[in-house]
Short mmCIF file of C-alpha atoms and ligand atoms in Angstrom, two decimals:
data_model
loop_
_atom_site.label_atom_id
_atom_site.label_comp_id
_atom_site.label_asym_id
_atom_site.label_seq_id
_atom_site.Cartn_x
_atom_site.Cartn_y
_atom_site.Cartn_z
CA MET A 1 -22.11 -123.93 83.60
CA ASN A 2 -21.55 -120.35 84.72
CA THR A 3 -24.81 -119.62 86.55
CA GLU A 4 -23.86 -116.01 87.24
CA ASN A 5 -23.57 -115.34 83.50
CA THR A 6 -26.77 -117.21 82.72
CA GLN A 7 -28.63 -115.18 85.34
CA SER A 8 -27.31 -111.87 84.08
CA ASN A 9 -28.15 -112.86 80.48
CA GLN A 10 -31.67 -113.68 81.62
CA THR A 11 -31.97 -110.34 83.39
CA SER A 12 -30.74 -108.38 80.39
CA ALA A 13 -33.20 -110.24 78.12
CA MET A 14 -36.07 -109.27 80.42
CA LYS A 15 -38.20 -106.40 79.19
CA ARG A 16 -38.50 -103.48 81.57
CA VAL A 17 -42.09 -102.23 81.82
CA THR A 18 -43.37 -98.92 83.16
CA ILE A 19 -47.08 -98.73 83.93
CA LEU A 20 -48.71 -95.30 84.00
CA GLY A 21 -52.02 -95.86 85.81
CA ALA A 22 -50.89 -99.10 87.48
CA THR A 23 -53.67 -99.07 90.09
CA GLY A 24 -56.49 -98.98 87.52
CA SER A 25 -58.25 -101.73 85.63
CA VAL A 26 -55.80 -101.86 82.68
CA GLY A 27 -52.84 -101.42 85.05
CA GLN A 28 -53.91 -104.32 87.27
CA ASN A 29 -54.54 -106.59 84.26
CA THR A 30 -51.05 -105.71 83.00
CA LEU A 31 -49.54 -106.65 86.37
CA ASP A 32 -51.50 -109.91 86.35
CA LEU A 33 -49.87 -110.84 83.02
CA ILE A 34 -46.41 -109.80 84.21
CA ARG A 35 -46.87 -111.88 87.38
CA ARG A 36 -47.65 -114.91 85.18
CA ASN A 37 -44.63 -114.19 82.93
CA SER A 38 -42.15 -113.08 85.55
CA ALA A 39 -39.15 -114.58 83.72
CA ALA A 40 -39.69 -112.25 80.76
CA TYR A 41 -40.70 -108.92 82.33
CA GLN A 42 -39.62 -106.70 85.18
CA ILE A 43 -41.12 -103.47 86.42
CA ALA A 44 -39.30 -100.17 85.96
CA SER A 45 -41.77 -97.55 87.27
CA LEU A 46 -45.37 -97.62 88.51
CA THR A 47 -47.75 -94.67 88.87
CA GLY A 48 -51.12 -94.14 90.51
CA ASN A 49 -53.19 -91.36 91.97
CA GLN A 50 -55.31 -92.02 95.06
CA ASN A 51 -54.90 -95.73 95.70
CA ILE A 52 -51.63 -95.64 97.66
CA THR A 53 -52.19 -99.02 99.34
CA GLN A 54 -52.38 -100.85 96.00
CA LEU A 55 -49.55 -98.80 94.48
CA ALA A 56 -47.14 -99.55 97.35
CA LYS A 57 -48.18 -103.22 97.51
CA ASP A 58 -47.46 -103.68 93.78
CA ALA A 59 -44.21 -101.70 93.94
CA ILE A 60 -42.94 -104.01 96.69
CA GLU A 61 -44.13 -107.23 95.01
CA PHE A 62 -42.61 -106.28 91.63
CA LYS A 63 -39.51 -104.57 93.05
CA ALA A 64 -40.15 -101.34 91.12
CA ASP A 65 -37.28 -98.88 90.71
CA PHE A 66 -39.50 -95.82 91.02
CA VAL A 67 -43.09 -95.16 92.11
CA ALA A 68 -45.14 -91.99 91.75
CA THR A 69 -48.56 -90.77 92.83
CA ALA A 70 -50.11 -87.86 90.94
CA ASP A 71 -51.56 -86.58 94.22
CA ASP A 72 -49.07 -84.35 96.11
CA LYS A 73 -51.06 -84.73 99.31
CA ARG A 74 -50.41 -88.49 99.37
CA TYR A 75 -46.63 -88.30 99.18
CA GLU A 76 -46.07 -88.92 102.91
CA ASP A 77 -48.43 -91.94 102.83
CA LEU A 78 -46.55 -93.41 99.86
CA LYS A 79 -43.18 -92.78 101.47
CA ALA A 80 -44.33 -94.41 104.71
CA ALA A 81 -45.74 -97.43 102.87
CA LEU A 82 -42.40 -97.93 101.08
CA ALA A 83 -40.18 -97.25 104.11
CA GLY A 84 -37.27 -99.68 104.38
CA THR A 85 -37.74 -101.12 100.88
CA GLY A 86 -35.18 -98.88 99.14
CA ILE A 87 -37.78 -98.02 96.46
CA ASP A 88 -37.49 -94.45 95.22
CA CYS A 89 -40.78 -92.48 95.13
CA GLY A 90 -42.24 -89.09 94.27
CA ALA A 91 -45.52 -87.22 94.02
CA GLY A 92 -47.25 -84.71 91.77
CA ARG A 93 -47.10 -83.97 88.05
CA THR A 94 -43.30 -83.86 87.88
CA ALA A 95 -42.99 -87.27 89.52
CA ILE A 96 -45.42 -88.79 86.99
CA ILE A 97 -43.36 -87.22 84.19
CA GLU A 98 -40.20 -88.63 85.77
CA ALA A 99 -41.73 -92.12 85.86
CA ALA A 100 -42.65 -91.77 82.17
CA SER A 101 -39.12 -90.59 81.29
CA ARG A 102 -37.11 -93.25 83.11
CA ASN A 103 -35.49 -96.04 81.14
CA ALA A 104 -37.94 -98.79 80.07
CA ASP A 105 -38.55 -101.04 77.06
CA ILE A 106 -42.34 -100.78 77.20
CA CYS A 107 -44.63 -98.14 78.65
CA MET A 108 -48.23 -99.12 79.32
CA ALA A 109 -50.13 -95.82 79.04
CA ALA A 110 -53.19 -96.50 81.21
CA ILE A 111 -53.94 -93.27 83.06
CA VAL A 112 -57.58 -92.29 82.59
CA GLY A 113 -58.46 -89.04 80.81
CA VAL A 114 -56.43 -86.14 79.45
CA ALA A 115 -54.22 -86.44 82.56
CA GLY A 116 -52.49 -89.21 80.62
CA LEU A 117 -51.50 -87.00 77.69
CA GLU A 118 -48.39 -85.19 78.97
CA PRO A 119 -46.73 -88.27 80.55
CA THR A 120 -47.45 -90.42 77.50
CA LEU A 121 -46.00 -87.76 75.19
CA LYS A 122 -42.94 -87.79 77.44
CA ALA A 123 -42.69 -91.58 77.30
CA LEU A 124 -42.55 -91.39 73.48
CA GLU A 125 -39.16 -89.66 73.79
CA THR A 126 -37.42 -92.50 75.59
CA THR A 127 -39.46 -95.70 75.34
CA PRO A 128 -39.42 -97.76 72.13
CA VAL A 129 -42.84 -99.42 72.65
CA ILE A 130 -45.97 -97.72 73.98
CA GLY A 131 -48.97 -99.89 74.85
CA LEU A 132 -51.63 -97.26 74.31
CA ALA A 133 -54.75 -97.74 76.43
CA ASN A 134 -55.33 -94.02 77.03
CA LYS A 135 -57.42 -93.13 73.96
CA GLU A 136 -57.71 -89.52 75.16
CA CYS A 137 -54.11 -88.96 73.89
CA LEU A 138 -55.33 -89.42 70.32
CA VAL A 139 -58.73 -87.79 70.75
CA THR A 140 -57.24 -84.57 72.12
CA ALA A 141 -53.89 -84.44 70.31
CA GLY A 142 -53.89 -87.08 67.57
CA SER A 143 -51.63 -85.35 65.01
CA LEU A 144 -49.23 -84.07 67.65
CA PHE A 145 -49.00 -87.51 69.26
CA MET A 146 -48.52 -89.51 66.05
CA THR A 147 -45.96 -87.01 64.70
CA LYS A 148 -43.94 -87.20 67.90
CA ALA A 149 -44.09 -91.01 67.86
CA ARG A 150 -42.73 -91.00 64.30
CA GLU A 151 -39.97 -88.51 65.18
CA HIS A 152 -38.76 -90.66 68.07
CA GLY A 153 -39.30 -93.99 66.32
CA ALA A 154 -41.69 -95.17 69.05
CA HIS A 155 -44.00 -98.06 68.18
CA ILE A 156 -47.60 -97.48 69.27
CA ILE A 157 -49.31 -100.81 70.01
CA PRO A 158 -53.00 -100.18 70.71
CA VAL A 159 -54.53 -101.73 73.81
CA ASP A 160 -58.19 -100.98 73.13
CA SER A 161 -59.47 -104.42 72.06
CA GLU A 162 -60.97 -103.12 68.79
CA HIS A 163 -57.79 -101.28 67.80
CA SER A 164 -55.61 -104.19 68.82
CA GLY A 165 -57.81 -106.32 66.54
CA ALA A 166 -57.44 -103.84 63.66
CA PHE A 167 -53.68 -103.60 64.23
CA GLN A 168 -53.40 -107.39 63.95
CA CYS A 169 -55.61 -107.56 60.83
CA LEU A 170 -53.64 -104.75 59.18
CA LEU A 171 -50.18 -106.20 59.86
CA ALA A 172 -49.80 -107.86 56.49
CA GLU A 173 -51.85 -105.34 54.48
CA CYS A 174 -50.71 -102.54 52.25
CA PRO A 175 -52.68 -99.36 53.20
CA ASN A 176 -53.98 -99.06 49.60
CA ASN A 177 -55.86 -102.35 50.04
CA ILE A 178 -58.01 -101.06 52.89
CA LYS A 179 -61.51 -99.75 52.24
CA ALA A 180 -62.74 -99.39 55.81
CA VAL A 181 -62.24 -100.40 59.42
CA THR A 182 -65.31 -101.25 61.51
CA LEU A 183 -65.06 -101.24 65.30
CA THR A 184 -67.63 -103.23 67.24
CA ALA A 185 -69.39 -102.09 70.42
CA SER A 186 -71.32 -104.23 72.87
CA GLY A 187 -74.01 -101.53 73.02
CA GLY A 188 -73.62 -101.28 76.80
CA PRO A 189 -76.32 -101.92 79.41
CA PHE A 190 -78.95 -99.72 77.66
CA ARG A 191 -78.69 -101.10 74.14
CA SER A 192 -82.43 -101.77 73.88
CA HIS A 193 -83.70 -98.86 76.02
CA SER A 194 -86.14 -96.35 74.52
CA LEU A 195 -85.34 -92.62 74.71
CA LYS A 196 -87.88 -92.34 77.52
CA GLU A 197 -86.25 -95.16 79.50
CA LEU A 198 -82.80 -93.62 78.94
CA GLY A 199 -84.08 -90.49 80.68
CA GLN A 200 -84.55 -92.48 83.89
CA VAL A 201 -81.46 -94.68 84.14
CA THR A 202 -79.38 -94.61 87.32
CA LYS A 203 -75.65 -94.51 87.95
CA GLN A 204 -75.79 -98.04 89.40
CA GLN A 205 -77.40 -99.38 86.21
CA ALA A 206 -74.93 -97.50 84.00
CA LEU A 207 -71.96 -98.93 85.92
CA LYS A 208 -73.06 -102.54 85.16
CA HIS A 209 -71.41 -103.30 81.84
CA PRO A 210 -72.75 -106.55 80.32
CA ASN A 211 -69.37 -107.89 79.07
CA TRP A 212 -66.33 -105.94 80.27
CA GLU A 213 -64.84 -105.15 83.71
CA MET A 214 -63.39 -101.64 83.44
CA GLY A 215 -62.82 -98.39 85.33
CA SER A 216 -65.89 -96.23 86.06
CA LYS A 217 -65.23 -93.49 83.46
CA ILE A 218 -64.93 -95.84 80.48
CA THR A 219 -67.89 -97.87 81.77
CA ILE A 220 -70.13 -94.78 81.65
CA ASP A 221 -68.63 -93.90 78.23
CA SER A 222 -69.64 -97.39 77.08
CA ALA A 223 -73.20 -96.84 78.30
CA THR A 224 -73.53 -93.50 76.40
CA LEU A 225 -71.59 -94.95 73.41
CA MET A 226 -69.16 -92.02 73.73
CA ASN A 227 -66.49 -94.68 74.19
CA LYS A 228 -67.11 -95.89 70.62
CA GLY A 229 -67.16 -92.29 69.40
CA LEU A 230 -63.76 -91.63 71.00
CA GLU A 231 -62.51 -94.89 69.49
CA LEU A 232 -63.54 -93.84 65.96
CA ILE A 233 -61.31 -90.76 66.36
CA GLU A 234 -58.56 -92.90 67.90
CA ALA A 235 -58.69 -95.32 64.93
CA SER A 236 -58.52 -92.52 62.35
CA HIS A 237 -55.20 -91.36 63.84
CA LEU A 238 -53.72 -94.79 64.55
CA PHE A 239 -54.38 -96.17 61.08
CA HIS A 240 -54.34 -92.92 59.04
CA LEU A 241 -57.95 -93.35 57.93
CA LYS A 242 -60.38 -90.75 56.60
CA ALA A 243 -63.57 -90.18 58.59
CA GLU A 244 -65.65 -92.13 56.05
CA GLN A 245 -63.31 -95.15 56.39
CA VAL A 246 -64.04 -95.64 60.11
CA ASN A 247 -67.34 -97.25 61.10
CA MET A 248 -68.94 -98.93 64.09
CA LEU A 249 -71.39 -101.81 64.57
CA ILE A 250 -73.21 -102.98 67.66
CA HIS A 251 -72.22 -106.56 68.47
CA PRO A 252 -73.63 -107.53 71.88
CA GLN A 253 -71.48 -110.65 72.33
CA SER A 254 -68.14 -108.70 72.17
CA VAL A 255 -66.37 -111.59 70.44
CA VAL A 256 -65.56 -109.99 67.07
CA HIS A 257 -63.60 -106.86 67.96
CA CYS A 258 -62.88 -105.43 64.56
CA LEU A 259 -63.59 -105.92 60.85
CA VAL A 260 -61.23 -104.71 58.14
CA SER A 261 -62.77 -104.51 54.65
CA CYS A 262 -60.41 -104.71 51.67
CA LYS A 263 -60.81 -103.53 48.10
CA ASP A 264 -61.09 -107.10 46.75
CA GLY A 265 -64.24 -107.76 48.78
CA SER A 266 -62.49 -109.67 51.59
CA THR A 267 -63.22 -108.80 55.21
CA LEU A 268 -60.67 -109.66 57.90
CA ALA A 269 -61.74 -110.02 61.53
CA GLN A 270 -60.10 -110.53 64.91
CA LEU A 271 -61.97 -112.57 67.52
CA SER A 272 -61.31 -113.37 71.17
CA ALA A 273 -63.10 -113.66 74.50
CA PRO A 274 -63.95 -110.27 76.02
CA ASP A 275 -60.98 -110.19 78.40
CA MET A 276 -58.65 -107.17 78.31
CA ARG A 277 -55.68 -109.42 79.02
CA VAL A 278 -55.77 -110.53 75.37
CA PRO A 279 -54.99 -107.09 73.83
CA ILE A 280 -52.79 -106.10 76.79
CA SER A 281 -50.71 -109.27 76.36
CA TYR A 282 -50.36 -108.50 72.65
CA SER A 283 -48.96 -105.03 73.34
CA LEU A 284 -46.52 -106.44 75.93
CA ALA A 285 -45.27 -109.29 73.75
CA TRP A 286 -45.40 -107.60 70.30
CA PRO A 287 -44.14 -108.69 67.80
CA GLU A 288 -44.44 -112.07 69.56
CA ARG A 289 -47.38 -113.44 71.53
CA MET A 290 -47.38 -114.59 75.15
CA GLN A 291 -49.09 -117.42 76.99
CA THR A 292 -52.25 -116.16 78.74
CA PRO A 293 -54.89 -117.98 80.80
CA ILE A 294 -57.58 -117.07 78.25
CA GLU A 295 -58.89 -119.91 76.09
CA PRO A 296 -59.43 -119.32 72.35
CA ILE A 297 -63.14 -118.86 71.62
CA ASP A 298 -65.38 -121.83 70.90
CA LEU A 299 -67.70 -120.72 68.08
CA ALA A 300 -69.86 -123.85 68.28
CA LYS A 301 -70.57 -123.06 71.92
CA ILE A 302 -71.25 -119.35 71.25
CA ALA A 303 -73.46 -120.33 68.26
CA HIS A 304 -74.88 -116.84 67.58
CA LEU A 305 -72.99 -113.68 66.73
CA THR A 306 -75.28 -110.75 66.00
CA PHE A 307 -74.67 -107.27 64.57
CA GLU A 308 -76.81 -104.14 64.28
CA PRO A 309 -76.16 -100.47 63.44
CA GLY A 310 -75.55 -97.87 66.16
CA ASP A 311 -78.45 -95.50 66.90
CA GLU A 312 -77.29 -91.87 67.00
CA VAL A 313 -80.74 -90.64 68.11
CA ARG A 314 -80.90 -92.63 71.33
CA PHE A 315 -77.12 -92.30 71.78
CA PRO A 316 -76.28 -88.72 70.73
CA CYS A 317 -72.66 -89.00 72.00
CA LEU A 318 -71.95 -91.19 69.00
CA ARG A 319 -73.19 -88.45 66.65
CA LEU A 320 -71.20 -85.75 68.48
CA ALA A 321 -67.96 -87.74 68.24
CA ARG A 322 -68.56 -88.48 64.56
CA GLU A 323 -69.12 -84.76 63.89
CA VAL A 324 -65.79 -84.00 65.58
CA LEU A 325 -64.11 -86.72 63.51
CA GLU A 326 -65.58 -85.25 60.33
CA SER A 327 -64.40 -81.75 61.32
CA HIS A 328 -60.83 -83.14 61.22
CA ASN A 329 -60.72 -83.34 65.02
CA ILE A 330 -60.31 -79.60 65.65
CA ALA A 331 -62.71 -79.95 68.54
CA GLY A 332 -61.23 -83.15 69.99
CA PRO A 333 -60.02 -81.49 73.22
CA VAL A 334 -63.45 -79.84 73.70
CA LEU A 335 -65.36 -83.08 73.12
CA ASN A 336 -63.11 -84.92 75.54
CA ALA A 337 -63.04 -82.31 78.31
CA ALA A 338 -66.79 -81.67 78.27
CA ASN A 339 -67.34 -85.45 78.37
CA GLU A 340 -64.90 -85.91 81.30
CA VAL A 341 -66.68 -83.19 83.30
CA ALA A 342 -70.17 -84.46 82.46
CA VAL A 343 -69.34 -88.10 83.28
CA GLU A 344 -67.81 -87.07 86.61
CA ALA A 345 -70.95 -85.03 87.34
CA PHE A 346 -73.17 -88.02 86.54
CA LEU A 347 -71.05 -90.25 88.80
CA ASN A 348 -71.47 -87.67 91.59
CA ASP A 349 -75.26 -87.45 91.05
CA HIS A 350 -74.99 -83.86 89.78
CA CYS A 351 -76.69 -84.54 86.44
CA THR A 352 -78.78 -87.14 84.65
CA PHE A 353 -77.55 -89.67 82.12
CA MET A 354 -79.10 -87.80 79.18
CA ALA A 355 -77.61 -84.48 80.36
CA ILE A 356 -74.17 -85.87 79.39
CA PRO A 357 -74.66 -85.43 75.61
CA ASP A 358 -76.53 -82.14 76.17
CA ILE A 359 -73.53 -80.63 78.00
CA ILE A 360 -71.05 -81.86 75.38
CA ASP A 361 -73.26 -80.59 72.56
CA ALA A 362 -73.55 -77.14 74.17
CA ALA A 363 -69.79 -76.96 74.82
CA LEU A 364 -69.01 -77.92 71.22
CA ASP A 365 -71.53 -75.39 69.99
CA LYS A 366 -70.08 -72.54 72.07
CA LEU A 367 -66.44 -73.35 71.44
CA SER A 368 -66.68 -74.33 67.78
CA GLY A 369 -64.75 -72.06 65.48
CA ILE A 370 -62.03 -71.37 68.05
CA GLY A 371 -58.50 -72.31 67.15
CA SER A 372 -57.23 -73.05 63.67
CA ASN A 373 -58.38 -75.43 60.94
CA HIS A 374 -56.18 -78.21 62.30
CA ASP A 375 -56.15 -80.10 65.56
CA PRO A 376 -53.82 -78.42 68.09
CA GLN A 377 -50.14 -78.87 67.30
CA ASP A 378 -48.63 -78.35 70.74
CA LEU A 379 -49.41 -79.49 74.25
CA ASN A 380 -50.15 -75.99 75.59
CA ALA A 381 -52.75 -75.38 72.89
CA VAL A 382 -54.45 -78.70 73.73
CA LEU A 383 -54.45 -77.98 77.47
CA HIS A 384 -55.75 -74.45 76.87
CA LEU A 385 -58.72 -75.77 74.88
CA ASP A 386 -59.24 -78.47 77.50
CA GLN A 387 -59.36 -75.84 80.27
CA GLN A 388 -61.81 -73.60 78.36
CA ALA A 389 -64.13 -76.53 77.72
CA ARG A 390 -63.98 -77.58 81.39
CA TYR A 391 -64.97 -74.10 82.64
CA LEU A 392 -67.81 -74.00 80.17
CA ALA A 393 -69.03 -77.50 81.05
CA PHE A 394 -69.01 -76.59 84.77
CA ASP A 395 -71.11 -73.50 83.99
CA LEU A 396 -73.52 -75.54 81.89
CA LEU A 397 -73.83 -78.06 84.71
CA LYS A 398 -74.99 -75.34 87.10
CA LEU A 399 -77.71 -74.56 84.57
CA THR A 400 -78.83 -78.17 84.21
CA ALA A 401 -78.57 -79.08 87.94
P1 NDP B 501 -59.26 -96.75 85.89
O1 NDP B 501 -60.15 -95.67 86.34
O2 NDP B 501 -59.53 -98.13 86.34
O3 NDP B 501 -57.73 -96.40 86.28
C1 NDP B 501 -57.19 -95.15 85.99
C2 NDP B 501 -55.77 -95.05 86.45
O4 NDP B 501 -55.33 -93.69 86.29
C3 NDP B 501 -55.56 -95.36 87.93
O5 NDP B 501 -54.28 -95.89 88.11
C4 NDP B 501 -55.65 -93.98 88.60
O6 NDP B 501 -55.02 -93.93 89.87
C5 NDP B 501 -54.91 -93.15 87.58
N1 NDP B 501 -55.27 -91.75 87.60
C6 NDP B 501 -56.50 -91.19 87.78
N2 NDP B 501 -56.42 -89.86 87.72
C7 NDP B 501 -55.12 -89.55 87.50
C8 NDP B 501 -54.41 -88.31 87.36
N3 NDP B 501 -55.03 -87.12 87.43
N4 NDP B 501 -53.08 -88.37 87.14
C9 NDP B 501 -52.42 -89.55 87.08
N5 NDP B 501 -53.04 -90.75 87.22
C10 NDP B 501 -54.38 -90.73 87.42
O7 NDP B 501 -59.23 -96.67 84.29
P2 NDP B 501 -59.09 -97.86 83.24
O8 NDP B 501 -57.94 -98.72 83.60
O9 NDP B 501 -60.41 -98.47 83.02
O10 NDP B 501 -58.76 -97.04 81.90
C11 NDP B 501 -57.51 -96.42 81.72
C12 NDP B 501 -57.43 -95.92 80.28
O11 NDP B 501 -57.49 -97.05 79.40
C13 NDP B 501 -58.60 -95.02 79.86
O12 NDP B 501 -58.15 -94.06 78.98
C14 NDP B 501 -59.55 -95.98 79.16
O13 NDP B 501 -60.35 -95.32 78.18
C15 NDP B 501 -58.58 -96.93 78.50
N6 NDP B 501 -59.10 -98.26 78.27
C16 NDP B 501 -59.54 -99.02 79.32
C17 NDP B 501 -60.06 -100.29 79.13
C18 NDP B 501 -60.47 -101.15 80.27
O14 NDP B 501 -60.79 -102.32 80.07
N7 NDP B 501 -60.50 -100.66 81.49
C19 NDP B 501 -60.21 -100.83 77.76
C20 NDP B 501 -59.64 -99.98 76.74
C21 NDP B 501 -59.15 -98.74 76.99
P3 NDP B 501 -55.80 -94.34 91.26
O15 NDP B 501 -56.66 -95.51 90.94
O16 NDP B 501 -54.66 -94.66 92.18
O17 NDP B 501 -56.57 -93.15 91.71
#
C-alpha cells in the first residue's frame, strides 16, 4: 500500500475550518469538536480579540495557517507567543478580514456583536459553508447578507440552537407547507420575577443562565429576552418568513428548540440536550452528522416539558424586537447597536437591568424614520446607522446614570 498517497488523500478530504471568534464560547466549543474529530477537520485561520494566550495556544495545538487579533495593541504579544512556530499572524480590522478571506471549506462566524458583520460578509465571497452563530449579521443587515450569500452560492447553516432545529425540520419541506416557526426560550434567570423584582436584579444574577454556558453579552440578552427578539428577526431572514410567521414560546427545560407548524396541522420539532456542541456539530458536518459526546435525550427521565407565552410587559426587549421585525427591519442596526451599548453599560455597572430596554426604546424612538423603507442595502449604510445609534445610546446613558 502506498502510505504517502493514502495520507495525502486523507489530508485533501479533510475540511479546512476558519473560526472567527475562536476564543469565545462558540469558538471553544467548535475547537472541542474538531479536537475530537481531528481526522476530518483541520484549522485554516483563527481569530480573537483580547485573549491572546488562548488564541496562540489553540493556533499552536491546531497548527493554524493564519491567526489574527482584532486588537492592534496586542500584535506584539501575539507575535511573541507564536515565535518559532512558523504560524503567520496579524492584527487589527484588516487582519480579521484577511482571516475571513483565506481559503477554507467552512467558516464558523462566532464573533460577538456587529463587529462580526464585515468579516462574515467577506467570508461569504470565498467560503462555501458558513456556520452562522453571529445573529447580529442578520439583525443589522439581513437582506444584504442573504442576497450576498445567494450571489456567491454560500450555504448558511445556522448555529443558534433554535435555528439549527428549524433548519433541520425544514429540510424536507416545501416552503408553501409552512404556517409558522416557533422558537423556544428558556426564559432566563428571571422568568418568574415580578416587574418590581426585575428593577433590583444584579449583574451577577443576570450572568447565571439556568441552562446554557455562553459569553456574557448573549447571557445578558437571554436574561432580558432580547436574545429571543434578535432571533425572531434572524429567523425571518434565514427562512424567508413574514413577521406573523415567527413566534416564540418560553420552555424552561431547553429541550425542544424549535417547532415548525405545517398547513396540514402537523407540527415538527427538534429536540436535544442544551449543549451548543449539538448545533455546532451539525453546521460543521452538514449535510452529514458527526459523532459527539452528547447523549440523545431521555424523555422518560425528563418527564415534564412545559411551555408558556413570553411576557412583553416584564420583558420589553421582546416587544421592541418584534416591533422592529414588523417594521420590516429598517431599524435593525439601531436596535442592535443600542442594545450592545446598554448591555455593556450594565456589565460595567453604569446602568440598571431595566434601563436596558429604556435606552433601546429611546434610541428607536429618536432614530425611527431615518433611512429608507427597506433595511440598509450596503455595509456603509449599516455601519452609519450603527454609529448614530451608539452615540445616541451613550448620550442617553449619561441621562440615566
Ligand atoms: P463570546 O463573548 O464568548 O466570544 C466572542 C468572540 O468574539 C471572542 O473570540 C472575542 O475575542 C471575539 N471578539 C470580541 N470583540 C471582537 C471584535 N471587536 N472584533 C473581533 N472579534 C471580537 O461570545 P459567544 O461565543 O457567546 O457568542 C458569539 C456569537 O454567537 C454571538 O453573536 C452570539 O449571539 C452567538 N451565539 C452564541 C451562543 C453561545 O452558546 N455562546 C449560542 C448561539 C449564538 P476575545 O475573547 O479574544 O476577546
